[in-house]
């Protein structure tokens, strides 16, 4: 890695996870001006996590990774300050984030960052951004907050099953079955949550899994499908949730 090159997260799905739950949470409440600096702080935290975690794995260039991590972290703190000044209750999210981040760090140190548990904790971490956005906009501990966290968690967990079934676990028939079964359940689960219309955002993931799970796919094609899936989930959730 050259020092002159910008360091940004390479996990394309992470960009959707850092933004979609946040936007849904903001839309579910009342958008306010503070949502902008909070999102920029949230984005800065996400961008800082990548070089910090890389520094745990690639010790030969640790100083470079740490330097980028510190830069992004300082940017995140700068945008977070006005939010905390006007809404100090946002600090209550810090312990939750810290616990989930430590789980991620532990998996990196164990060289098992692809473990399903680590993926689930990462998704929960991103869903926390949606919860923060909702509460910043005047929301509270209510069914809508549960919906913001729950539906985002269910959707992005499904993307983990799908991506694993076409890449790392493509030859493992069990993962193909798991992916299809998971998406079939997600297609009807909103009915039991009392909002049958929320079945619609899970229709596209169900169809893509039936068509492609367990098959050879180019990364670009998977990326395009996931972008389309995230956009349709975002738009439909904002309308139907």
JSON list of C-alpha atoms in Angstrom, two decimals:
[
{"chain": "A", "resi": 1, "resn": "UNK", "atom": "CA", "xyz": [0.00, 0.00, 0.00]},
{"chain": "A", "resi": 2, "resn": "UNK", "atom": "CA", "xyz": [1.43, 3.37, -1.02]},
{"chain": "A", "resi": 3, "resn": "UNK", "atom": "CA", "xyz": [1.16, 6.23, 1.40]},
{"chain": "A", "resi": 4, "resn": "UNK", "atom": "CA", "xyz": [-0.23, 8.52, -1.27]},
{"chain": "A", "resi": 5, "resn": "UNK", "atom": "CA", "xyz": [-3.22, 6.28, -1.99]},
{"chain": "A", "resi": 6, "resn": "UNK", "atom": "CA", "xyz": [-6.49, 6.91, -0.23]},
{"chain": "A", "resi": 7, "resn": "UNK", "atom": "CA", "xyz": [-7.50, 4.15, 2.14]},
{"chain": "A", "resi": 8, "resn": "UNK", "atom": "CA", "xyz": [-11.20, 3.33, 1.98]},
{"chain": "A", "resi": 9, "resn": "UNK", "atom": "CA", "xyz": [-13.15, 0.20, 2.96]},
{"chain": "A", "resi": 10, "resn": "UNK", "atom": "CA", "xyz": [-13.16, -2.40, 0.20]},
{"chain": "A", "resi": 11, "resn": "UNK", "atom": "CA", "xyz": [-16.26, -4.26, 1.33]},
{"chain": "A", "resi": 12, "resn": "UNK", "atom": "CA", "xyz": [-18.85, -2.89, -1.09]},
{"chain": "A", "resi": 13, "resn": "UNK", "atom": "CA", "xyz": [-21.73, -4.21, 1.00]},
{"chain": "A", "resi": 14, "resn": "UNK", "atom": "CA", "xyz": [-20.53, -2.14, 3.92]},
{"chain": "A", "resi": 15, "resn": "UNK", "atom": "CA", "xyz": [-21.43, 1.10, 2.16]},
{"chain": "A", "resi": 16, "resn": "UNK", "atom": "CA", "xyz": [-25.05, -0.03, 1.91]},
{"chain": "A", "resi": 17, "resn": "UNK", "atom": "CA", "xyz": [-25.08, -1.22, 5.51]},
{"chain": "A", "resi": 18, "resn": "UNK", "atom": "CA", "xyz": [-23.71, 2.05, 6.83]},
{"chain": "A", "resi": 19, "resn": "UNK", "atom": "CA", "xyz": [-26.25, 4.16, 4.92]},
{"chain": "A", "resi": 20, "resn": "UNK", "atom": "CA", "xyz": [-29.49, 2.22, 4.38]},
{"chain": "A", "resi": 21, "resn": "UNK", "atom": "CA", "xyz": [-30.40, 1.60, 8.06]},
{"chain": "A", "resi": 22, "resn": "UNK", "atom": "CA", "xyz": [-29.49, 5.19, 8.87]},
{"chain": "A", "resi": 23, "resn": "UNK", "atom": "CA", "xyz": [-31.69, 6.65, 6.14]},
{"chain": "A", "resi": 24, "resn": "UNK", "atom": "CA", "xyz": [-34.59, 4.37, 7.08]},
{"chain": "A", "resi": 25, "resn": "UNK", "atom": "CA", "xyz": [-34.25, 5.35, 10.74]},
{"chain": "A", "resi": 26, "resn": "UNK", "atom": "CA", "xyz": [-34.16, 9.03, 9.85]},
{"chain": "A", "resi": 27, "resn": "UNK", "atom": "CA", "xyz": [-37.20, 8.72, 7.57]},
{"chain": "A", "resi": 28, "resn": "UNK", "atom": "CA", "xyz": [-39.14, 6.77, 10.20]},
{"chain": "A", "resi": 29, "resn": "UNK", "atom": "CA", "xyz": [-38.80, 9.70, 12.59]},
{"chain": "A", "resi": 30, "resn": "UNK", "atom": "CA", "xyz": [-38.49, 13.38, 11.67]},
{"chain": "A", "resi": 31, "resn": "UNK", "atom": "CA", "xyz": [-35.43, 14.47, 9.66]},
{"chain": "A", "resi": 32, "resn": "UNK", "atom": "CA", "xyz": [-33.57, 17.25, 11.45]},
{"chain": "A", "resi": 33, "resn": "UNK", "atom": "CA", "xyz": [-30.44, 19.25, 10.69]},
{"chain": "A", "resi": 34, "resn": "UNK", "atom": "CA", "xyz": [-28.36, 17.24, 13.16]},
{"chain": "A", "resi": 35, "resn": "UNK", "atom": "CA", "xyz": [-28.90, 14.13, 11.05]},
{"chain": "A", "resi": 36, "resn": "UNK", "atom": "CA", "xyz": [-26.26, 15.42, 8.62]},
{"chain": "A", "resi": 37, "resn": "UNK", "atom": "CA", "xyz": [-23.32, 15.72, 11.06]},
{"chain": "A", "resi": 38, "resn": "UNK", "atom": "CA", "xyz": [-24.36, 12.49, 12.76]},
{"chain": "A", "resi": 39, "resn": "UNK", "atom": "CA", "xyz": [-24.28, 10.65, 9.45]},
{"chain": "A", "resi": 40, "resn": "UNK", "atom": "CA", "xyz": [-20.89, 12.13, 8.59]},
{"chain": "A", "resi": 41, "resn": "UNK", "atom": "CA", "xyz": [-19.62, 11.05, 12.01]},
{"chain": "A", "resi": 42, "resn": "UNK", "atom": "CA", "xyz": [-21.11, 7.59, 11.46]},
{"chain": "A", "resi": 43, "resn": "UNK", "atom": "CA", "xyz": [-19.47, 7.41, 8.04]},
{"chain": "A", "resi": 44, "resn": "UNK", "atom": "CA", "xyz": [-16.16, 8.55, 9.51]},
{"chain": "A", "resi": 45, "resn": "UNK", "atom": "CA", "xyz": [-16.34, 5.84, 12.16]},
{"chain": "A", "resi": 46, "resn": "UNK", "atom": "CA", "xyz": [-16.97, 3.23, 9.48]},
{"chain": "A", "resi": 47, "resn": "UNK", "atom": "CA", "xyz": [-14.05, 4.47, 7.39]},
{"chain": "A", "resi": 48, "resn": "UNK", "atom": "CA", "xyz": [-11.79, 4.54, 10.47]},
{"chain": "A", "resi": 49, "resn": "UNK", "atom": "CA", "xyz": [-12.64, 0.96, 11.38]},
{"chain": "A", "resi": 50, "resn": "UNK", "atom": "CA", "xyz": [-11.17, -0.40, 8.14]},
{"chain": "A", "resi": 51, "resn": "UNK", "atom": "CA", "xyz": [-7.56, 0.82, 8.56]},
{"chain": "A", "resi": 52, "resn": "UNK", "atom": "CA", "xyz": [-7.63, 0.14, 12.30]},
{"chain": "A", "resi": 53, "resn": "UNK", "atom": "CA", "xyz": [-8.65, -3.48, 11.71]},
{"chain": "A", "resi": 54, "resn": "UNK", "atom": "CA", "xyz": [-6.15, -3.82, 8.88]},
{"chain": "A", "resi": 55, "resn": "UNK", "atom": "CA", "xyz": [-3.41, -2.69, 11.26]},
{"chain": "A", "resi": 56, "resn": "UNK", "atom": "CA", "xyz": [-4.14, -5.76, 13.37]},
{"chain": "A", "resi": 57, "resn": "UNK", "atom": "CA", "xyz": [-3.53, -8.04, 10.39]},
{"chain": "A", "resi": 58, "resn": "UNK", "atom": "CA", "xyz": [-0.84, -6.30, 8.33]},
{"chain": "A", "resi": 59, "resn": "UNK", "atom": "CA", "xyz": [1.87, -5.39, 10.78]},
{"chain": "A", "resi": 60, "resn": "UNK", "atom": "CA", "xyz": [4.45, -4.50, 8.12]},
{"chain": "A", "resi": 61, "resn": "UNK", "atom": "CA", "xyz": [2.60, -1.25, 7.34]},
{"chain": "A", "resi": 62, "resn": "UNK", "atom": "CA", "xyz": [0.92, -0.73, 10.69]},
{"chain": "A", "resi": 63, "resn": "UNK", "atom": "CA", "xyz": [1.95, 2.92, 10.99]},
{"chain": "A", "resi": 64, "resn": "UNK", "atom": "CA", "xyz": [0.34, 3.77, 7.67]},
{"chain": "A", "resi": 65, "resn": "UNK", "atom": "CA", "xyz": [-2.89, 1.97, 8.55]},
{"chain": "A", "resi": 66, "resn": "UNK", "atom": "CA", "xyz": [-3.02, 3.61, 11.97]},
{"chain": "A", "resi": 67, "resn": "UNK", "atom": "CA", "xyz": [-2.39, 7.04, 10.47]},
{"chain": "A", "resi": 68, "resn": "UNK", "atom": "CA", "xyz": [-5.39, 6.73, 8.18]},
{"chain": "A", "resi": 69, "resn": "UNK", "atom": "CA", "xyz": [-7.49, 5.35, 11.01]},
{"chain": "A", "resi": 70, "resn": "UNK", "atom": "CA", "xyz": [-6.63, 8.30, 13.22]},
{"chain": "A", "resi": 71, "resn": "UNK", "atom": "CA", "xyz": [-7.45, 10.79, 10.46]},
{"chain": "A", "resi": 72, "resn": "UNK", "atom": "CA", "xyz": [-10.89, 9.28, 9.88]},
{"chain": "A", "resi": 73, "resn": "UNK", "atom": "CA", "xyz": [-11.51, 8.99, 13.62]},
{"chain": "A", "resi": 74, "resn": "UNK", "atom": "CA", "xyz": [-10.71, 12.67, 14.16]},
{"chain": "A", "resi": 75, "resn": "UNK", "atom": "CA", "xyz": [-13.07, 13.62, 11.35]},
{"chain": "A", "resi": 76, "resn": "UNK", "atom": "CA", "xyz": [-15.78, 11.48, 12.94]},
{"chain": "A", "resi": 77, "resn": "UNK", "atom": "CA", "xyz": [-15.23, 13.12, 16.33]},
{"chain": "A", "resi": 78, "resn": "UNK", "atom": "CA", "xyz": [-15.37, 16.60, 14.80]},
{"chain": "A", "resi": 79, "resn": "UNK", "atom": "CA", "xyz": [-18.79, 15.92, 13.28]},
{"chain": "A", "resi": 80, "resn": "UNK", "atom": "CA", "xyz": [-20.00, 14.14, 16.41]},
{"chain": "A", "resi": 81, "resn": "UNK", "atom": "CA", "xyz": [-19.29, 17.07, 18.76]},
{"chain": "A", "resi": 82, "resn": "UNK", "atom": "CA", "xyz": [-22.26, 19.27, 17.70]},
{"chain": "A", "resi": 83, "resn": "UNK", "atom": "CA", "xyz": [-24.57, 16.26, 17.91]},
{"chain": "A", "resi": 84, "resn": "UNK", "atom": "CA", "xyz": [-23.50, 15.50, 21.47]},
{"chain": "A", "resi": 85, "resn": "UNK", "atom": "CA", "xyz": [-23.75, 19.15, 22.47]},
{"chain": "A", "resi": 86, "resn": "UNK", "atom": "CA", "xyz": [-27.41, 19.32, 21.48]},
{"chain": "A", "resi": 87, "resn": "UNK", "atom": "CA", "xyz": [-28.31, 15.64, 22.00]},
{"chain": "A", "resi": 88, "resn": "UNK", "atom": "CA", "xyz": [-26.06, 14.18, 24.72]},
{"chain": "A", "resi": 89, "resn": "UNK", "atom": "CA", "xyz": [-28.35, 11.14, 24.93]},
{"chain": "A", "resi": 90, "resn": "UNK", "atom": "CA", "xyz": [-26.58, 9.84, 21.81]},
{"chain": "A", "resi": 91, "resn": "UNK", "atom": "CA", "xyz": [-23.74, 8.81, 24.12]},
{"chain": "A", "resi": 92, "resn": "UNK", "atom": "CA", "xyz": [-25.90, 5.93, 25.32]},
{"chain": "A", "resi": 93, "resn": "UNK", "atom": "CA", "xyz": [-25.13, 4.16, 22.05]},
{"chain": "A", "resi": 94, "resn": "UNK", "atom": "CA", "xyz": [-21.40, 4.13, 22.83]},
{"chain": "A", "resi": 95, "resn": "UNK", "atom": "CA", "xyz": [-21.38, 1.01, 25.08]},
{"chain": "A", "resi": 96, "resn": "UNK", "atom": "CA", "xyz": [-23.38, -0.98, 22.51]},
{"chain": "A", "resi": 97, "resn": "UNK", "atom": "CA", "xyz": [-21.04, 0.05, 19.71]},
{"chain": "A", "resi": 98, "resn": "UNK", "atom": "CA", "xyz": [-17.99, -0.73, 21.82]},
{"chain": "A", "resi": 99, "resn": "UNK", "atom": "CA", "xyz": [-19.17, -4.26, 22.59]},
{"chain": "A", "resi": 100, "resn": "UNK", "atom": "CA", "xyz": [-19.95, -5.02, 18.94]},
{"chain": "A", "resi": 101, "resn": "UNK", "atom": "CA", "xyz": [-16.65, -3.53, 17.78]},
{"chain": "A", "resi": 102, "resn": "UNK", "atom": "CA", "xyz": [-14.73, -5.65, 20.29]},
{"chain": "A", "resi": 103, "resn": "UNK", "atom": "CA", "xyz": [-16.42, -8.76, 18.89]},
{"chain": "A", "resi": 104, "resn": "UNK", "atom": "CA", "xyz": [-15.17, -7.72, 15.46]},
{"chain": "A", "resi": 105, "resn": "UNK", "atom": "CA", "xyz": [-11.66, -7.11, 16.80]},
{"chain": "A", "resi": 106, "resn": "UNK", "atom": "CA", "xyz": [-11.61, -10.51, 18.50]},
{"chain": "A", "resi": 107, "resn": "UNK", "atom": "CA", "xyz": [-12.52, -12.27, 15.26]},
{"chain": "A", "resi": 108, "resn": "UNK", "atom": "CA", "xyz": [-9.81, -10.38, 13.38]},
{"chain": "A", "resi": 109, "resn": "UNK", "atom": "CA", "xyz": [-7.22, -11.40, 15.96]},
{"chain": "A", "resi": 110, "resn": "UNK", "atom": "CA", "xyz": [-8.43, -14.98, 15.67]},
{"chain": "A", "resi": 111, "resn": "UNK", "atom": "CA", "xyz": [-8.23, -14.71, 11.87]},
{"chain": "A", "resi": 112, "resn": "UNK", "atom": "CA", "xyz": [-11.89, -15.70, 11.64]},
{"chain": "A", "resi": 113, "resn": "UNK", "atom": "CA", "xyz": [-13.45, -12.45, 10.46]},
{"chain": "A", "resi": 114, "resn": "UNK", "atom": "CA", "xyz": [-15.55, -14.39, 7.91]},
{"chain": "A", "resi": 115, "resn": "UNK", "atom": "CA", "xyz": [-17.36, -16.24, 10.70]},
{"chain": "A", "resi": 116, "resn": "UNK", "atom": "CA", "xyz": [-21.14, -15.95, 10.66]},
{"chain": "A", "resi": 117, "resn": "UNK", "atom": "CA", "xyz": [-21.22, -14.63, 14.24]},
{"chain": "A", "resi": 118, "resn": "UNK", "atom": "CA", "xyz": [-18.88, -11.82, 13.28]},
{"chain": "A", "resi": 119, "resn": "UNK", "atom": "CA", "xyz": [-21.07, -10.94, 10.30]},
{"chain": "A", "resi": 120, "resn": "UNK", "atom": "CA", "xyz": [-24.17, -10.87, 12.50]},
{"chain": "A", "resi": 121, "resn": "UNK", "atom": "CA", "xyz": [-22.50, -8.60, 15.06]},
{"chain": "A", "resi": 122, "resn": "UNK", "atom": "CA", "xyz": [-21.34, -6.29, 12.27]},
{"chain": "A", "resi": 123, "resn": "UNK", "atom": "CA", "xyz": [-24.91, -6.06, 10.95]},
{"chain": "A", "resi": 124, "resn": "UNK", "atom": "CA", "xyz": [-26.18, -5.28, 14.45]},
{"chain": "A", "resi": 125, "resn": "UNK", "atom": "CA", "xyz": [-23.56, -2.56, 14.65]},
{"chain": "A", "resi": 126, "resn": "UNK", "atom": "CA", "xyz": [-24.79, -0.99, 11.41]},
{"chain": "A", "resi": 127, "resn": "UNK", "atom": "CA", "xyz": [-28.40, -1.28, 12.59]},
{"chain": "A", "resi": 128, "resn": "UNK", "atom": "CA", "xyz": [-27.40, 0.77, 15.62]},
{"chain": "A", "resi": 129, "resn": "UNK", "atom": "CA", "xyz": [-26.90, 3.66, 13.22]},
{"chain": "A", "resi": 130, "resn": "UNK", "atom": "CA", "xyz": [-30.53, 3.34, 12.18]},
{"chain": "A", "resi": 131, "resn": "UNK", "atom": "CA", "xyz": [-31.62, 3.34, 15.81]},
{"chain": "A", "resi": 132, "resn": "UNK", "atom": "CA", "xyz": [-29.55, 6.45, 16.52]},
{"chain": "A", "resi": 133, "resn": "UNK", "atom": "CA", "xyz": [-31.00, 8.26, 13.52]},
{"chain": "A", "resi": 134, "resn": "UNK", "atom": "CA", "xyz": [-34.52, 7.37, 14.61]},
{"chain": "A", "resi": 135, "resn": "UNK", "atom": "CA", "xyz": [-34.04, 8.59, 18.16]},
{"chain": "A", "resi": 136, "resn": "UNK", "atom": "CA", "xyz": [-32.26, 11.74, 17.02]},
{"chain": "A", "resi": 137, "resn": "UNK", "atom": "CA", "xyz": [-35.38, 12.57, 15.02]},
{"chain": "A", "resi": 138, "resn": "UNK", "atom": "CA", "xyz": [-37.61, 12.34, 18.06]},
{"chain": "A", "resi": 139, "resn": "UNK", "atom": "CA", "xyz": [-38.29, 8.62, 18.13]},
{"chain": "A", "resi": 140, "resn": "UNK", "atom": "CA", "xyz": [-38.28, 6.56, 21.29]},
{"chain": "A", "resi": 141, "resn": "UNK", "atom": "CA", "xyz": [-38.24, 2.99, 22.50]},
{"chain": "A", "resi": 142, "resn": "UNK", "atom": "CA", "xyz": [-41.32, 1.95, 20.57]},
{"chain": "A", "resi": 143, "resn": "UNK", "atom": "CA", "xyz": [-42.48, -0.55, 17.91]},
{"chain": "A", "resi": 144, "resn": "UNK", "atom": "CA", "xyz": [-41.14, 1.64, 15.12]},
{"chain": "A", "resi": 145, "resn": "UNK", "atom": "CA", "xyz": [-37.65, 1.50, 16.60]},
{"chain": "A", "resi": 146, "resn": "UNK", "atom": "CA", "xyz": [-37.95, -2.28, 16.78]},
{"chain": "A", "resi": 147, "resn": "UNK", "atom": "CA", "xyz": [-39.04, -2.32, 13.13]},
{"chain": "A", "resi": 148, "resn": "UNK", "atom": "CA", "xyz": [-36.11, -0.14, 12.03]},
{"chain": "A", "resi": 149, "resn": "UNK", "atom": "CA", "xyz": [-33.62, -2.43, 13.74]},
{"chain": "A", "resi": 150, "resn": "UNK", "atom": "CA", "xyz": [-35.41, -5.70, 13.01]},
{"chain": "A", "resi": 151, "resn": "UNK", "atom": "CA", "xyz": [-36.14, -5.34, 9.31]},
{"chain": "A", "resi": 152, "resn": "UNK", "atom": "CA", "xyz": [-32.68, -3.97, 8.53]},
{"chain": "A", "resi": 153, "resn": "UNK", "atom": "CA", "xyz": [-31.09, -6.80, 10.48]},
{"chain": "A", "resi": 154, "resn": "UNK", "atom": "CA", "xyz": [-33.18, -9.43, 8.71]},
{"chain": "A", "resi": 155, "resn": "UNK", "atom": "CA", "xyz": [-32.51, -8.00, 5.26]},
{"chain": "A", "resi": 156, "resn": "UNK", "atom": "CA", "xyz": [-28.75, -7.64, 5.58]},
{"chain": "A", "resi": 157, "resn": "UNK", "atom": "CA", "xyz": [-28.39, -11.01, 7.30]},
{"chain": "A", "resi": 158, "resn": "UNK", "atom": "CA", "xyz": [-30.02, -12.41, 4.18]},
{"chain": "A", "resi": 159, "resn": "UNK", "atom": "CA", "xyz": [-27.35, -10.77, 2.03]},
{"chain": "A", "resi": 160, "resn": "UNK", "atom": "CA", "xyz": [-24.70, -12.58, 4.08]},
{"chain": "A", "resi": 161, "resn": "UNK", "atom": "CA", "xyz": [-26.33, -15.94, 3.41]},
{"chain": "A", "resi": 162, "resn": "UNK", "atom": "CA", "xyz": [-26.65, -15.15, -0.29]},
{"chain": "A", "resi": 163, "resn": "UNK", "atom": "CA", "xyz": [-23.10, -13.89, -0.78]},
{"chain": "A", "resi": 164, "resn": "UNK", "atom": "CA", "xyz": [-21.64, -16.86, 1.07]},
{"chain": "A", "resi": 165, "resn": "UNK", "atom": "CA", "xyz": [-23.72, -19.23, -1.06]},
{"chain": "A", "resi": 166, "resn": "UNK", "atom": "CA", "xyz": [-22.26, -17.87, -4.31]},
{"chain": "A", "resi": 167, "resn": "UNK", "atom": "CA", "xyz": [-18.66, -17.37, -3.21]},
{"chain": "A", "resi": 168, "resn": "UNK", "atom": "CA", "xyz": [-16.94, -19.00, -0.23]},
{"chain": "A", "resi": 169, "resn": "UNK", "atom": "CA", "xyz": [-19.60, -21.62, 0.43]},
{"chain": "A", "resi": 170, "resn": "UNK", "atom": "CA", "xyz": [-20.77, -22.13, -3.15]},
{"chain": "A", "resi": 171, "resn": "UNK", "atom": "CA", "xyz": [-19.79, -25.80, -3.18]},
{"chain": "A", "resi": 172, "resn": "UNK", "atom": "CA", "xyz": [-21.40, -26.40, 0.19]},
{"chain": "A", "resi": 173, "resn": "UNK", "atom": "CA", "xyz": [-24.96, -27.53, -0.54]},
{"chain": "A", "resi": 174, "resn": "UNK", "atom": "CA", "xyz": [-26.02, -26.83, 3.01]},
{"chain": "A", "resi": 175, "resn": "UNK", "atom": "CA", "xyz": [-25.36, -23.12, 2.56]},
{"chain": "A", "resi": 176, "resn": "UNK", "atom": "CA", "xyz": [-27.49, -23.10, -0.58]},
{"chain": "A", "resi": 177, "resn": "UNK", "atom": "CA", "xyz": [-30.31, -24.69, 1.41]},
{"chain": "A", "resi": 178, "resn": "UNK", "atom": "CA", "xyz": [-29.77, -22.30, 4.31]},
{"chain": "A", "resi": 179, "resn": "UNK", "atom": "CA", "xyz": [-29.89, -19.28, 2.00]},
{"chain": "A", "resi": 180, "resn": "UNK", "atom": "CA", "xyz": [-33.08, -20.37, 0.26]},
{"chain": "A", "resi": 181, "resn": "UNK", "atom": "CA", "xyz": [-34.78, -21.40, 3.48]},
{"chain": "A", "resi": 182, "resn": "UNK", "atom": "CA", "xyz": [-33.84, -18.14, 5.20]},
{"chain": "A", "resi": 183, "resn": "UNK", "atom": "CA", "xyz": [-35.24, -16.00, 2.40]},
{"chain": "A", "resi": 184, "resn": "UNK", "atom": "CA", "xyz": [-38.41, -18.08, 2.22]},
{"chain": "A", "resi": 185, "resn": "UNK", "atom": "CA", "xyz": [-39.02, -17.45, 5.92]},
{"chain": "A", "resi": 186, "resn": "UNK", "atom": "CA", "xyz": [-38.23, -13.74, 5.55]},
{"chain": "A", "resi": 187, "resn": "UNK", "atom": "CA", "xyz": [-40.80, -13.47, 2.79]},
{"chain": "A", "resi": 188, "resn": "UNK", "atom": "CA", "xyz": [-43.65, -14.32, 5.18]},
{"chain": "A", "resi": 189, "resn": "UNK", "atom": "CA", "xyz": [-42.27, -13.24, 8.56]},
{"chain": "A", "resi": 190, "resn": "UNK", "atom": "CA", "xyz": [-43.57, -9.63, 8.34]},
{"chain": "A", "resi": 191, "resn": "UNK", "atom": "CA", "xyz": [-47.11, -11.06, 8.33]},
{"chain": "A", "resi": 192, "resn": "UNK", "atom": "CA", "xyz": [-46.54, -12.34, 11.86]},
{"chain": "A", "resi": 193, "resn": "UNK", "atom": "CA", "xyz": [-45.09, -8.95, 12.82]},
{"chain": "A", "resi": 194, "resn": "UNK", "atom": "CA", "xyz": [-48.38, -7.32, 11.87]},
{"chain": "A", "resi": 195, "resn": "UNK", "atom": "CA", "xyz": [-47.18, -5.57, 8.71]},
{"chain": "A", "resi": 196, "resn": "UNK", "atom": "CA", "xyz": [-47.81, -7.82, 5.69]},
{"chain": "A", "resi": 197, "resn": "UNK", "atom": "CA", "xyz": [-46.84, -5.04, 3.27]},
{"chain": "A", "resi": 198, "resn": "UNK", "atom": "CA", "xyz": [-43.25, -5.37, 4.50]},
{"chain": "A", "resi": 199, "resn": "UNK", "atom": "CA", "xyz": [-43.13, -8.71, 2.71]},
{"chain": "A", "resi": 200, "resn": "UNK", "atom": "CA", "xyz": [-42.58, -6.76, -0.52]},
{"chain": "A", "resi": 201, "resn": "UNK", "atom": "CA", "xyz": [-38.99, -5.59, 0.23]},
{"chain": "A", "resi": 202, "resn": "UNK", "atom": "CA", "xyz": [-38.05, -9.24, 0.78]},
{"chain": "A", "resi": 203, "resn": "UNK", "atom": "CA", "xyz": [-39.47, -10.46, -2.54]},
{"chain": "A", "resi": 204, "resn": "UNK", "atom": "CA", "xyz": [-36.44, -9.41, -4.61]},
{"chain": "A", "resi": 205, "resn": "UNK", "atom": "CA", "xyz": [-33.94, -11.12, -2.24]},
{"chain": "A", "resi": 206, "resn": "UNK", "atom": "CA", "xyz": [-36.07, -14.28, -2.34]},
{"chain": "A", "resi": 207, "resn": "UNK", "atom": "CA", "xyz": [-36.11, -14.36, -6.15]},
{"chain": "A", "resi": 208, "resn": "UNK", "atom": "CA", "xyz": [-32.37, -13.66, -6.52]},
{"chain": "A", "resi": 209, "resn": "UNK", "atom": "CA", "xyz": [-31.59, -16.44, -4.05]},
{"chain": "A", "resi": 210, "resn": "UNK", "atom": "CA", "xyz": [-33.75, -18.95, -5.90]},
{"chain": "A", "resi": 211, "resn": "UNK", "atom": "CA", "xyz": [-32.11, -18.02, -9.20]},
{"chain": "A", "resi": 212, "resn": "UNK", "atom": "CA", "xyz": [-28.45, -17.74, -8.25]},
{"chain": "A", "resi": 213, "resn": "UNK", "atom": "CA", "xyz": [-27.69, -19.36, -4.89]},
{"chain": "A", "resi": 214, "resn": "UNK", "atom": "CA", "xyz": [-25.05, -22.07, -5.28]},
{"chain": "A", "resi": 215, "resn": "UNK", "atom": "CA", "xyz": [-24.14, -20.98, -8.81]},
{"chain": "A", "resi": 216, "resn": "UNK", "atom": "CA", "xyz": [-20.96, -19.46, -10.21]},
{"chain": "A", "resi": 217, "resn": "UNK", "atom": "CA", "xyz": [-21.24, -15.69, -10.42]},
{"chain": "A", "resi": 218, "resn": "UNK", "atom": "CA", "xyz": [-18.86, -12.87, -11.23]},
{"chain": "A", "resi": 219, "resn": "UNK", "atom": "CA", "xyz": [-18.24, -10.44, -8.35]},
{"chain": "A", "resi": 220, "resn": "UNK", "atom": "CA", "xyz": [-19.42, -7.49, -10.44]},
{"chain": "A", "resi": 221, "resn": "UNK", "atom": "CA", "xyz": [-22.76, -9.16, -11.15]},
{"chain": "A", "resi": 222, "resn": "UNK", "atom": "CA", "xyz": [-23.23, -9.96, -7.48]},
{"chain": "A", "resi": 223, "resn": "UNK", "atom": "CA", "xyz": [-22.35, -6.36, -6.62]},
{"chain": "A", "resi": 224, "resn": "UNK", "atom": "CA", "xyz": [-24.92, -4.97, -9.05]},
{"chain": "A", "resi": 225, "resn": "UNK", "atom": "CA", "xyz": [-27.60, -7.32, -7.74]},
{"chain": "A", "resi": 226, "resn": "UNK", "atom": "CA", "xyz": [-26.84, -6.30, -4.17]},
{"chain": "A", "resi": 227, "resn": "UNK", "atom": "CA", "xyz": [-26.98, -2.60, -5.04]},
{"chain": "A", "resi": 228, "resn": "UNK", "atom": "CA", "xyz": [-30.37, -3.06, -6.70]},
{"chain": "A", "resi": 229, "resn": "UNK", "atom": "CA", "xyz": [-31.54, -5.07, -3.71]},
{"chain": "A", "resi": 230, "resn": "UNK", "atom": "CA", "xyz": [-30.43, -2.45, -1.21]},
{"chain": "A", "resi": 231, "resn": "UNK", "atom": "CA", "xyz": [-32.04, 0.39, -3.15]},
{"chain": "A", "resi": 232, "resn": "UNK", "atom": "CA", "xyz": [-35.38, -1.39, -3.49]},
{"chain": "A", "resi": 233, "resn": "UNK", "atom": "CA", "xyz": [-35.29, -2.36, 0.19]},
{"chain": "A", "resi": 234, "resn": "UNK", "atom": "CA", "xyz": [-34.57, 1.25, 1.16]},
{"chain": "A", "resi": 235, "resn": "UNK", "atom": "CA", "xyz": [-37.33, 2.75, -0.97]},
{"chain": "A", "resi": 236, "resn": "UNK", "atom": "CA", "xyz": [-40.00, 0.19, -0.11]},
{"chain": "A", "resi": 237, "resn": "UNK", "atom": "CA", "xyz": [-39.15, 0.28, 3.60]},
{"chain": "A", "resi": 238, "resn": "UNK", "atom": "CA", "xyz": [-39.46, 4.07, 3.69]},
{"chain": "A", "resi": 239, "resn": "UNK", "atom": "CA", "xyz": [-42.92, 3.75, 2.15]},
{"chain": "A", "resi": 240, "resn": "UNK", "atom": "CA", "xyz": [-44.26, 0.69, 3.94]},
{"chain": "A", "resi": 241, "resn": "UNK", "atom": "CA", "xyz": [-42.66, 0.64, 7.40]}
]
